[in-house]
Tab-separated table of C-alpha atoms in Angstrom:
chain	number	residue	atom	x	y	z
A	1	UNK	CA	0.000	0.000	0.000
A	2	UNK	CA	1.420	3.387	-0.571
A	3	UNK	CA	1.492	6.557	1.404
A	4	UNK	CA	-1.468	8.201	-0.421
A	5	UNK	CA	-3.478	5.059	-0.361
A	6	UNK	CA	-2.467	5.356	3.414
A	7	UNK	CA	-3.906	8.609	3.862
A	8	UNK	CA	-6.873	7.550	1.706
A	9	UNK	CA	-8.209	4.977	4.122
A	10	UNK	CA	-7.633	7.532	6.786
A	11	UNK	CA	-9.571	10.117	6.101
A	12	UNK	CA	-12.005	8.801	3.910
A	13	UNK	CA	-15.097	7.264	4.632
A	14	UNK	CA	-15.632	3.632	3.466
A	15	UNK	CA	-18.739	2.632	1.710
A	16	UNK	CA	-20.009	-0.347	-0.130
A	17	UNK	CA	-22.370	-0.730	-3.365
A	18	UNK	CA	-24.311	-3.849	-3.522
A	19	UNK	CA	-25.780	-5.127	-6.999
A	20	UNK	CA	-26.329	-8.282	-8.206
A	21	UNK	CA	-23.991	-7.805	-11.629
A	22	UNK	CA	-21.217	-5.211	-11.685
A	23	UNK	CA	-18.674	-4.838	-14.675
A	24	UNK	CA	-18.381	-2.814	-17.992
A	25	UNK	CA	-19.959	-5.794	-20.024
A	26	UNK	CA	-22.983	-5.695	-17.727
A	27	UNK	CA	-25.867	-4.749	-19.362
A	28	UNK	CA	-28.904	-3.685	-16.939
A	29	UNK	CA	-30.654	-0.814	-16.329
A	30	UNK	CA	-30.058	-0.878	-12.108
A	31	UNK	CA	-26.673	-2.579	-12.880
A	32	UNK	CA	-25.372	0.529	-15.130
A	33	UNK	CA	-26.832	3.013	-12.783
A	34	UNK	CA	-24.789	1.471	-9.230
A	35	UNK	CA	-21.327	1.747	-11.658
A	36	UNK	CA	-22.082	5.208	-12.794
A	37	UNK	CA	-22.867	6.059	-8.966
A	38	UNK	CA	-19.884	3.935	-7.486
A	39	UNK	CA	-17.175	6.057	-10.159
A	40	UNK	CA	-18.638	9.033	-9.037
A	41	UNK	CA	-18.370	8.239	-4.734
A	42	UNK	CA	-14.789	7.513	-5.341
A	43	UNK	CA	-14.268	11.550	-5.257
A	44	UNK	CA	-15.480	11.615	-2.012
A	45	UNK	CA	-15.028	8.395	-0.382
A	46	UNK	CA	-13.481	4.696	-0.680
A	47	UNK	CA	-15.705	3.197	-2.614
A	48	UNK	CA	-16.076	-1.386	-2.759
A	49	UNK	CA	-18.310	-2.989	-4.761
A	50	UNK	CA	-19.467	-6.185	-3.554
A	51	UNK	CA	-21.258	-8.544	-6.435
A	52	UNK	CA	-20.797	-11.525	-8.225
A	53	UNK	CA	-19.178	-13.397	-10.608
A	54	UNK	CA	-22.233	-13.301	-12.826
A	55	UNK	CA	-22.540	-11.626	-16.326
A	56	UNK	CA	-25.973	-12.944	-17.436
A	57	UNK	CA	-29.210	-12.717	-15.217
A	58	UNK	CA	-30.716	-15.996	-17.033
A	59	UNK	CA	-28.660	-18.358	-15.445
A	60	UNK	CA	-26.515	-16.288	-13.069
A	61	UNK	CA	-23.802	-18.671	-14.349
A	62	UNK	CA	-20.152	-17.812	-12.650
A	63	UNK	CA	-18.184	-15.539	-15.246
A	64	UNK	CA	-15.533	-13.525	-13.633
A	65	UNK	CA	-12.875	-15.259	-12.642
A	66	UNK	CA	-11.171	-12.877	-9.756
A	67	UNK	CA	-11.994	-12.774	-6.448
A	68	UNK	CA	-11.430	-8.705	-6.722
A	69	UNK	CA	-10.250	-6.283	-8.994
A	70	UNK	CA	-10.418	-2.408	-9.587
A	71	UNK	CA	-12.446	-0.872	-12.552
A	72	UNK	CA	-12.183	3.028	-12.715
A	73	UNK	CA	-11.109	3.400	-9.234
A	74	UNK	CA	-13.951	1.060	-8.224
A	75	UNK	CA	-12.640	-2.094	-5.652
A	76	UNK	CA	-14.954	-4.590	-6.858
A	77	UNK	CA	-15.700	-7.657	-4.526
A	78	UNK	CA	-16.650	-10.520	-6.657
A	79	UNK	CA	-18.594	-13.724	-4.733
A	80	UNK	CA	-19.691	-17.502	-6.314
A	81	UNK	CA	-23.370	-18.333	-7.077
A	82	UNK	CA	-23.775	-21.474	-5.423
A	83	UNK	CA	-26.521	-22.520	-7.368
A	84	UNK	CA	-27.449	-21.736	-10.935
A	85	UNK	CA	-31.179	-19.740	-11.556
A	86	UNK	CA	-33.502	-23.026	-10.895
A	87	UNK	CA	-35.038	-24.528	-14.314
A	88	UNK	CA	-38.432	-24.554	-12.439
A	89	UNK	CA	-38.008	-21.070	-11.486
A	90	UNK	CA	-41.042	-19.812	-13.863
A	91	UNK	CA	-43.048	-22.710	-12.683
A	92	UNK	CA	-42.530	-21.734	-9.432
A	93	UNK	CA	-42.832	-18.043	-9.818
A	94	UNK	CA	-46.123	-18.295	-11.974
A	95	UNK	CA	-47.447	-20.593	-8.924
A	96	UNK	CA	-46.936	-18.277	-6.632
A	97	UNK	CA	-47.739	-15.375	-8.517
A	98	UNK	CA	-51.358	-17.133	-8.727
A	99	UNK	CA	-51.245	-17.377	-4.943
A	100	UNK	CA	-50.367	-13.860	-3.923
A	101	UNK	CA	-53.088	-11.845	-6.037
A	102	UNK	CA	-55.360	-13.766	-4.111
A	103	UNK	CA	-53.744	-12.434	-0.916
A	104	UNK	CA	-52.056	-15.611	-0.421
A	105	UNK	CA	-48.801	-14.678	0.693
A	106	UNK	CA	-45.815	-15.999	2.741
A	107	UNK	CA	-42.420	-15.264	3.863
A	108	UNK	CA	-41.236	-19.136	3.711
A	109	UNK	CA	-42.590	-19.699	0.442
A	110	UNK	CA	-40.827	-16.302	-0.959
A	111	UNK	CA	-37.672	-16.965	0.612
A	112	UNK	CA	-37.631	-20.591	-1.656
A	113	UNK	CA	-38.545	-17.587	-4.679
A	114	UNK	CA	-35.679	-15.699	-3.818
A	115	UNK	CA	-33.323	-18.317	-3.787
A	116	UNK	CA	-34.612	-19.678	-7.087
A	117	UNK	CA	-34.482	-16.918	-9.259
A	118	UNK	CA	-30.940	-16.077	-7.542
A	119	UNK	CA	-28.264	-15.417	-7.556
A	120	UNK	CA	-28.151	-17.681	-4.929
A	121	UNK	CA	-24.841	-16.517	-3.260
A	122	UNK	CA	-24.487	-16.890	0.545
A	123	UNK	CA	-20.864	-16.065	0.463
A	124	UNK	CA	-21.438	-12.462	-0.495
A	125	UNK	CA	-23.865	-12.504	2.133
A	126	UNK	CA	-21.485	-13.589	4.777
A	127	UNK	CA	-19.266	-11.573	3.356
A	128	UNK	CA	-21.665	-8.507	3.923
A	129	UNK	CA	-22.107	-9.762	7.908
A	130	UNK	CA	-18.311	-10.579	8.523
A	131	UNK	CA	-17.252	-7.261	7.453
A	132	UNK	CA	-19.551	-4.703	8.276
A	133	UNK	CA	-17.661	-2.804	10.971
A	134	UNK	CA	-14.925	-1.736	8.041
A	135	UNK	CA	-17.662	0.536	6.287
A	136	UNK	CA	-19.420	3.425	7.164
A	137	UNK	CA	-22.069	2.690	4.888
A	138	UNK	CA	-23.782	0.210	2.593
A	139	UNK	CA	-26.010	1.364	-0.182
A	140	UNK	CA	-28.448	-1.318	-1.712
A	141	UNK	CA	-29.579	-1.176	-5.139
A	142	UNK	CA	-32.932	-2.534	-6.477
A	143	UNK	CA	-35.210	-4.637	-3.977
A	144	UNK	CA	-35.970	-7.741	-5.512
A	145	UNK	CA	-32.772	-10.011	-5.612
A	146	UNK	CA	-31.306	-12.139	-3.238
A	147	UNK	CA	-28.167	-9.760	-2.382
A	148	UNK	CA	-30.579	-7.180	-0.678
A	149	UNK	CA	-33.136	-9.254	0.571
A	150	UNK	CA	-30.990	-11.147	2.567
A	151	UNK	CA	-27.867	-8.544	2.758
A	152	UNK	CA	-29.699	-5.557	4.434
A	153	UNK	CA	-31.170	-6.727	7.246
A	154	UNK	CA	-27.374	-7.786	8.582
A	155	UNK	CA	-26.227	-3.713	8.259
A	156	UNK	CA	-29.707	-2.265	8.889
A	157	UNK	CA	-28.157	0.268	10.889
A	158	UNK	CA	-25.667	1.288	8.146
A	159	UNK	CA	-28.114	1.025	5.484
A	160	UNK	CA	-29.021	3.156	2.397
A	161	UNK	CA	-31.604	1.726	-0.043
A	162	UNK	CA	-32.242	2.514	-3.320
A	163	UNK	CA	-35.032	0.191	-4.383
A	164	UNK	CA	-35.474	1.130	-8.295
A	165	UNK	CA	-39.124	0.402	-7.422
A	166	UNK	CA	-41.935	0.446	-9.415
A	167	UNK	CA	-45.727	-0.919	-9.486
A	168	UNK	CA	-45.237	-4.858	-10.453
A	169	UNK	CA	-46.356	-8.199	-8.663
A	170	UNK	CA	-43.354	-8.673	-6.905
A	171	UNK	CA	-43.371	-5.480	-4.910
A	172	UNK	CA	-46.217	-6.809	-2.958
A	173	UNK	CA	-44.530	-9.549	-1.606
A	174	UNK	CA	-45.179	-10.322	2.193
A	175	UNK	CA	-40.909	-10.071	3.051
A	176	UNK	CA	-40.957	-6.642	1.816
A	177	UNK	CA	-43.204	-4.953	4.575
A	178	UNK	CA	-40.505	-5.595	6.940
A	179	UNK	CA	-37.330	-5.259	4.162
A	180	UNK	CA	-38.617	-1.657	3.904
A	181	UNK	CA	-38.747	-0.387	7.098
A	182	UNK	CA	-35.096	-1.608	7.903
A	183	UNK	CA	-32.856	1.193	6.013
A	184	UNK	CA	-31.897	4.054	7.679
A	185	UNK	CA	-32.348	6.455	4.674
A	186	UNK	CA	-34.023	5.902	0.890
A	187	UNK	CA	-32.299	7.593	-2.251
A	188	UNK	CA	-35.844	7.526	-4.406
A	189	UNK	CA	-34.989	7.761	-8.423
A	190	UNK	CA	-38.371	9.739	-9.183
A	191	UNK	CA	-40.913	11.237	-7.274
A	192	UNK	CA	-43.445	8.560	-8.771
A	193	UNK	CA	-41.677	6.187	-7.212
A	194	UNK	CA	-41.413	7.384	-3.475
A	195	UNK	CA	-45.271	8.047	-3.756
A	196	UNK	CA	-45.700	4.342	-4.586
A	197	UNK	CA	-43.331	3.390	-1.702
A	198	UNK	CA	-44.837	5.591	0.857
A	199	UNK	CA	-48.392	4.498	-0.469
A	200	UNK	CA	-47.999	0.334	0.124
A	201	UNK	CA	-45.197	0.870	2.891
A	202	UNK	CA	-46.643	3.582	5.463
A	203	UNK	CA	-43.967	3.585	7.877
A	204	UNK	CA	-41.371	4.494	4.957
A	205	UNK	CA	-42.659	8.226	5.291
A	206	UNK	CA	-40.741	8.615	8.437
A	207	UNK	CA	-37.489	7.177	7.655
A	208	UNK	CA	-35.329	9.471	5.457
A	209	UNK	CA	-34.979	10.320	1.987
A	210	UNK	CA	-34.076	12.082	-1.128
A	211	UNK	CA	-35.520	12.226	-4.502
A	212	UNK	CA	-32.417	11.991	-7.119
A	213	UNK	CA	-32.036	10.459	-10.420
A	214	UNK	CA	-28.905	9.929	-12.349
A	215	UNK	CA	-26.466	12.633	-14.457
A	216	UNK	CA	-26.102	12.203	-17.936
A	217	UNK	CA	-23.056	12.977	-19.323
A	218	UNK	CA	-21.797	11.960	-23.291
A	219	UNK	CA	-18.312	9.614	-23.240
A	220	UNK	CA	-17.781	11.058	-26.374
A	221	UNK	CA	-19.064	13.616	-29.340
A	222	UNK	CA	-21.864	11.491	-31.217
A	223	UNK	CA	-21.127	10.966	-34.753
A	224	UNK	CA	-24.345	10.167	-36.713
A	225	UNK	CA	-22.571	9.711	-40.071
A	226	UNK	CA	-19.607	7.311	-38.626
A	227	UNK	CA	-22.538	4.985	-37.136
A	228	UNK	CA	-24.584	5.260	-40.354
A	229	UNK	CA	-22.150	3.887	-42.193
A	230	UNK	CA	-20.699	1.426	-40.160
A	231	UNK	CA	-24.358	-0.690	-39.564
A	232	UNK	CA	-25.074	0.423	-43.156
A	233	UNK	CA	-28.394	2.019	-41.858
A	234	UNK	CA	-30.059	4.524	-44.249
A	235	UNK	CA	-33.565	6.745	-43.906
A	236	UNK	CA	-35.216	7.638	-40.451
A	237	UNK	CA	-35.520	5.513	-37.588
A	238	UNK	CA	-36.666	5.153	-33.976
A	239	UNK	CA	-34.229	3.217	-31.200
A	240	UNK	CA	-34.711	0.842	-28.474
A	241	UNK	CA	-31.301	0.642	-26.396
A	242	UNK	CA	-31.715	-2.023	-23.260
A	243	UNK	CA	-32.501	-5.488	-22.751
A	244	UNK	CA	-34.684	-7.220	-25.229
A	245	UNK	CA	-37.139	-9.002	-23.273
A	246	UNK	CA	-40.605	-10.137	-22.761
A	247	UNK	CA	-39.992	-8.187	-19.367
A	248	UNK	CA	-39.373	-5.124	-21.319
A	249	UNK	CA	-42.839	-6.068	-23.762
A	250	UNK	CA	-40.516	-6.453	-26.673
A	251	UNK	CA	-42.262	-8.682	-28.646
A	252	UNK	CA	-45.807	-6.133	-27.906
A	253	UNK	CA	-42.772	-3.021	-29.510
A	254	UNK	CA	-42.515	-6.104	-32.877
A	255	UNK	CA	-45.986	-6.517	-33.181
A	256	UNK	CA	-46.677	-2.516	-32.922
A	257	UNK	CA	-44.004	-1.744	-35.643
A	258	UNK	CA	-44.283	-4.799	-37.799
A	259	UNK	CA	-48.226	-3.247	-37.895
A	260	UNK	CA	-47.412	0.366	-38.346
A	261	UNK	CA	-45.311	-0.348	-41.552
A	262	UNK	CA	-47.847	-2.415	-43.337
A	263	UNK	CA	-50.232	0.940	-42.737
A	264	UNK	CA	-48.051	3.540	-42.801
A	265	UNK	CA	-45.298	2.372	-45.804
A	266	UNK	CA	-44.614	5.734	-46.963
A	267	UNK	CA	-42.393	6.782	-43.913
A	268	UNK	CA	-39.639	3.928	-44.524
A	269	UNK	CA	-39.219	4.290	-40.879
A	270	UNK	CA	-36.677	1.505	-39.341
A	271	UNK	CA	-36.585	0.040	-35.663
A	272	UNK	CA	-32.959	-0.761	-34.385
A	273	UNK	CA	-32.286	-2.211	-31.859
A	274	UNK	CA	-29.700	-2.145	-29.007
A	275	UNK	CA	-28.753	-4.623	-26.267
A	276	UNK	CA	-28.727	-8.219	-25.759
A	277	UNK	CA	-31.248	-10.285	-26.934
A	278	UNK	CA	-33.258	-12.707	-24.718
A	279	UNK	CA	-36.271	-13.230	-26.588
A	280	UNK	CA	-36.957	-13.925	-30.285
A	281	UNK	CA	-36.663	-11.041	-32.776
A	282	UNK	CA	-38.737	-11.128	-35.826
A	283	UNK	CA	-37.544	-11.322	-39.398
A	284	UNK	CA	-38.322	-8.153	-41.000
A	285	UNK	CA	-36.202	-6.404	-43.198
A	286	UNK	CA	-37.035	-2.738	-41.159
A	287	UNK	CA	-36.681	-4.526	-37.697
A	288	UNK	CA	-32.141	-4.171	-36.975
A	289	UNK	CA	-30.548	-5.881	-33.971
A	290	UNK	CA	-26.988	-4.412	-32.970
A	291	UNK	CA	-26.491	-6.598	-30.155
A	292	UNK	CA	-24.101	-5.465	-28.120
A	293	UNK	CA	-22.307	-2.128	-28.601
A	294	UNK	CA	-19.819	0.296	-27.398
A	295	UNK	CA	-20.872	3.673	-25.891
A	296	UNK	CA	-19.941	5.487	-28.657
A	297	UNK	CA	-21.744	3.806	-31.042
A	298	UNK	CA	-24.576	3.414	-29.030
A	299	UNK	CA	-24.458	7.380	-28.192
A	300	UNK	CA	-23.960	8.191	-32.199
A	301	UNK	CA	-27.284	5.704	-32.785
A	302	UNK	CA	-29.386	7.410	-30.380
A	303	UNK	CA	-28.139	11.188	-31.817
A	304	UNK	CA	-29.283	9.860	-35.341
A	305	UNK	CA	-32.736	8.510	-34.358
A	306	UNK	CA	-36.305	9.850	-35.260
A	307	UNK	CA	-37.265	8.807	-31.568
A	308	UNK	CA	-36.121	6.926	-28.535
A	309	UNK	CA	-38.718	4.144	-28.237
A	310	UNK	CA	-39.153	2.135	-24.935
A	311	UNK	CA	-42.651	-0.371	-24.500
A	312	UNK	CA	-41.997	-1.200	-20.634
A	313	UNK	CA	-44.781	-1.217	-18.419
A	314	UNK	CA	-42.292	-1.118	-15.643
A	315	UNK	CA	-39.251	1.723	-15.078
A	316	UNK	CA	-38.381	2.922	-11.942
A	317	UNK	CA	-36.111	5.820	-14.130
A	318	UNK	CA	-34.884	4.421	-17.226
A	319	UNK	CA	-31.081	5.666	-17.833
A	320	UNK	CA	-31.421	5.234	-21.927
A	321	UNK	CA	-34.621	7.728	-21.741
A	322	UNK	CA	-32.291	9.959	-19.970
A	323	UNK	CA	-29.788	9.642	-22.845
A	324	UNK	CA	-31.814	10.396	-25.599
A	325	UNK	CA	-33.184	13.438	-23.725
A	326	UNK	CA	-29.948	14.721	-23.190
A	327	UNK	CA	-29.119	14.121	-27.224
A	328	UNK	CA	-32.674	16.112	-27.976
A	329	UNK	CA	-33.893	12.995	-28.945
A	330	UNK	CA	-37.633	12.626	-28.241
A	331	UNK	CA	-39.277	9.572	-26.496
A	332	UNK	CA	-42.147	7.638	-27.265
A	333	UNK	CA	-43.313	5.641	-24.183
A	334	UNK	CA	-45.633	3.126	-22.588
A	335	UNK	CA	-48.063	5.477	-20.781
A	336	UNK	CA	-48.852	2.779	-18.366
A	337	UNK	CA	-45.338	3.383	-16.543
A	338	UNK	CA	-46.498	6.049	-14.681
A	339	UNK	CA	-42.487	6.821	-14.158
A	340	UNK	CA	-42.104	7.129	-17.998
A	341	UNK	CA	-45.757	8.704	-18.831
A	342	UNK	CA	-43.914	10.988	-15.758
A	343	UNK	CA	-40.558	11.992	-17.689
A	344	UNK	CA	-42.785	12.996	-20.679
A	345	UNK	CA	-45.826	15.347	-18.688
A	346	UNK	CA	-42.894	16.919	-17.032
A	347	UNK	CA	-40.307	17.566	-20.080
A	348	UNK	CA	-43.214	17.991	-22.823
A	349	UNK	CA	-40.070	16.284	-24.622
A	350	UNK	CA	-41.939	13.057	-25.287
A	351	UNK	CA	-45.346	11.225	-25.815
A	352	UNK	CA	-46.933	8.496	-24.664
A	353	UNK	CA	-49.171	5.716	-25.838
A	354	UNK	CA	-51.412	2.810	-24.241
A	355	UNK	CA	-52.191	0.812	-27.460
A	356	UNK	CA	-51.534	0.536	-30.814
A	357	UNK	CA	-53.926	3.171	-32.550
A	358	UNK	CA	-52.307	5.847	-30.102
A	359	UNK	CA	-48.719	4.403	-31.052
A	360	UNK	CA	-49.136	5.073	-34.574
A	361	UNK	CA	-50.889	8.272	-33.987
A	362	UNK	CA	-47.828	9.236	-32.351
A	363	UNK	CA	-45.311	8.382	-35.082
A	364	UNK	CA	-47.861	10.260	-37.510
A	365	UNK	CA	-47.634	13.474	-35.492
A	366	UNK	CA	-43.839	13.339	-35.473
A	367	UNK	CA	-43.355	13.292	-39.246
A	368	UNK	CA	-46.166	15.418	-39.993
A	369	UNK	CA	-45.472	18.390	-37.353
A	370	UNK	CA	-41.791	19.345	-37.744
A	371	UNK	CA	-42.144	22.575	-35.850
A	372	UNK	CA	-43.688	21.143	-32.509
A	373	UNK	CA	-41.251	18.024	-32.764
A	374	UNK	CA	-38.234	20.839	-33.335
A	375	UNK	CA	-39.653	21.991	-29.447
A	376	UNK	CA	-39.850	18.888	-28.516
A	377	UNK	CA	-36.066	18.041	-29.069
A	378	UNK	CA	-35.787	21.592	-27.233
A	379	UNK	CA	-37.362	20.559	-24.257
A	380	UNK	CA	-36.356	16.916	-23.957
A	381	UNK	CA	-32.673	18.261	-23.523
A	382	UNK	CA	-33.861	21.316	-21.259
A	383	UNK	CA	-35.264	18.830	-19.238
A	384	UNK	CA	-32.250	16.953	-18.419
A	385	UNK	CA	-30.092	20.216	-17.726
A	386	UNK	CA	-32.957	21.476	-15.115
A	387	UNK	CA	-33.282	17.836	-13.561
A	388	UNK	CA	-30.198	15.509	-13.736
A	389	UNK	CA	-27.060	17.373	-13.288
A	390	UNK	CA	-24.329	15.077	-11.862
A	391	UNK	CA	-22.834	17.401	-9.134
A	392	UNK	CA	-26.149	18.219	-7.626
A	393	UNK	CA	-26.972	14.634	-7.344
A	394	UNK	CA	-23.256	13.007	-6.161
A	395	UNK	CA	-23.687	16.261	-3.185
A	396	UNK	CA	-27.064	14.784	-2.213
A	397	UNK	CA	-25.882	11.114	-2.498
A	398	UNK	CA	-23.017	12.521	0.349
A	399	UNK	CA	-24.843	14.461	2.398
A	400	UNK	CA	-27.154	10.835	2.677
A	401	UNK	CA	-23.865	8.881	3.502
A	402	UNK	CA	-22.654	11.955	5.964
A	403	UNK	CA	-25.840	11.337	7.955
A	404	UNK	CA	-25.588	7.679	8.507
């Protein structure tokens, strides 16, 4: 150790991040958002990350290889999963599922839930209870896997939670009416989602909390052309950056476009995609899948789009919205997600849409209006200026940690 790494651990507070996946090849909304935070801390204090060695949520399948290692100034903490996400896991889930919207709900029967969808890692756990006297704080991120569920209540007192919640089945699980009245202060991501906290957990009124988001800032200068040319992608099109899941209604965002073409042909309008894939993608010559990409191109692909498009019914923020906003990019958004329907009410930078008819109605209005779409690429980027500037939100983040 040297001298200023010395001085570091003296007169810096020590905190800890815990997410369930944690490396640059991560791809995850709550995942991306814990890094960004975590690079930030370091500024202010020494920052651990303590995850595991998983890559891919499917199967939680060990990928890492070391035990630790440092990624921008970040000491990341990696831990086994024992057991691999259990085959009957949607068996399981559905079963229960069935059970609870009846009112039929149990803390024994969600802790076997927990430990089936994983990642089933008891080491990071003990890690988390064997060590919690070296940190000043641990901050939680999302509620639903087994690191925070079974994490927090061993540094309760030392707690920050960040639950990325939003209205879905799982939130009204029986183990979370006691899981959320254990931190000792909440970082919200949107004031929709502290209502809906404060609304199904009472007592969470009293304990502390902020309302923050996330920064956006651009790793590099976009450069529309470069990416054009290099996916070989020609006329207008809309974007969907993020997992491609059922989870995310995907295949509903397929069936929408796939429809919209047929009836709408003289647009040529394209849908690329960006992100992993983890459901099927239809054939159709408009429909493009990137996969995986760097941040520059995927910066570049959102500069050049028509629209930011994103179908989920459930966002607790949603980071890529964010980024298009802070390109001018307009969004186009399930209005059900009252956290999305929330970004575009606020901004007037977006529009929303609850079924197909209202979807295509939307894409009309954006080729056909060119001066109120120019103010919507206005506002979409004054919205992110007025709301998610990094400095304001890494002082709030310490003045939380300062208080524990």
């Amino acid at each position: 150790m040297t001298t200023g790494q010395i001085e570091k651990s003296e007169t810096m507070k020590k905190i800890a991040l815990v997410n369930q996946r944690y490396g640059l090849e991560v791809n995850g909304g709550s995942e991306y958002y814990t890094r960004l935070i975590a690079e930030r801390l370091t500024k202010a204090f020494e920052v651990d990350v303590i995850t595991t060695r998983a890559i891919d949520y499917t199967d939680w399948k060990n990928h890492y290889t070391a035990d630790e290692e440092d990624i921008n100034g970040v000491h990341v903490r990696r831990f086994s999963v024992d057991k691999l996400r259990a085959k009957d896991f949607n068996e399981y889930n559905g079963a229960y599922l069935s059970r609870a919207a009846s009112g039929d709900t149990d803390t024994a029967a969600e802790q076997i839930w927990f430990e089936k969808q994983g990642p089933y890692s008891p080491d990071a756990v003990n890690y988390i209870r064997e060590h919690k006297d070296e940190y000043d704080a641990f901050i939680f991120v999302t509620y639903l896997y087994y690191l925070t569920v079974m994490g927090m209540p061993e540094v309760a007192e030392k707690s920050v939670f960040i639950p990325t919640a939003h209205e879905e089945p799982f939130i009204h699980f029986k183990t979370f009416e006691r899981l959320f009245t254990l931190p000792k202060a909440f970082v919200f991501l949107t004031d929709e989602e502290k209502a809906l906290v404060n609304g199904l957990f009472p007592e969470t009124a009293e304990i502390p909390s902020k309302v923050m988001g996330t920064g956006v800032e651009l790793p590099c200068e976009p450069d529309e052309a470069s990416f054009r040319s290099k996916f070989d992608i020609t006329g207008d099109y809309i974007i969907y950056v993020g997992r491609i899941d059922e989870g995310k209604d995907c295949p509903m965002l397929f069936r929408y476009f796939t429809e919209y073409r047929k009836r709408c042909p003289e647009h040529g309008l394209k849908l690329v995609l960006m992100g992993k894939a983890v459901c099927d993608i239809p054939k159709h010559p408009d429909i493009i899948s990137l996969g995986f990409v760097s941040e520059e191109d995927k910066f570049s692909g959102i500069a050049g789009a028509k629209a930011l498009v994103l179908p989920s019914k459930f966002e607790s923020l949603s980071i890529s919205v964010l980024e298009a906003m802070t390109l001018s990019v307009p969004v186009i958004v399930n209005g059900v997600c009252e956290v999305l329907k929330g970004h575009c009410v606020k901004s007037n930078g977006g529009l929303y849409y609850k079924n197909y008819f209202e979807f295509e109605g939307i894409l009309r209005y954006i080729f056909s209006h060119e001066g109120e779409y120019a103010l919507m690429r206005k506002n979409a980027k004054k919205y992110i200026d007025d709301n998610y500037r990094w400095e304001v939100i890494i002082d709030s983040f310490k003045e939380v940690i300062d208080n524990i």
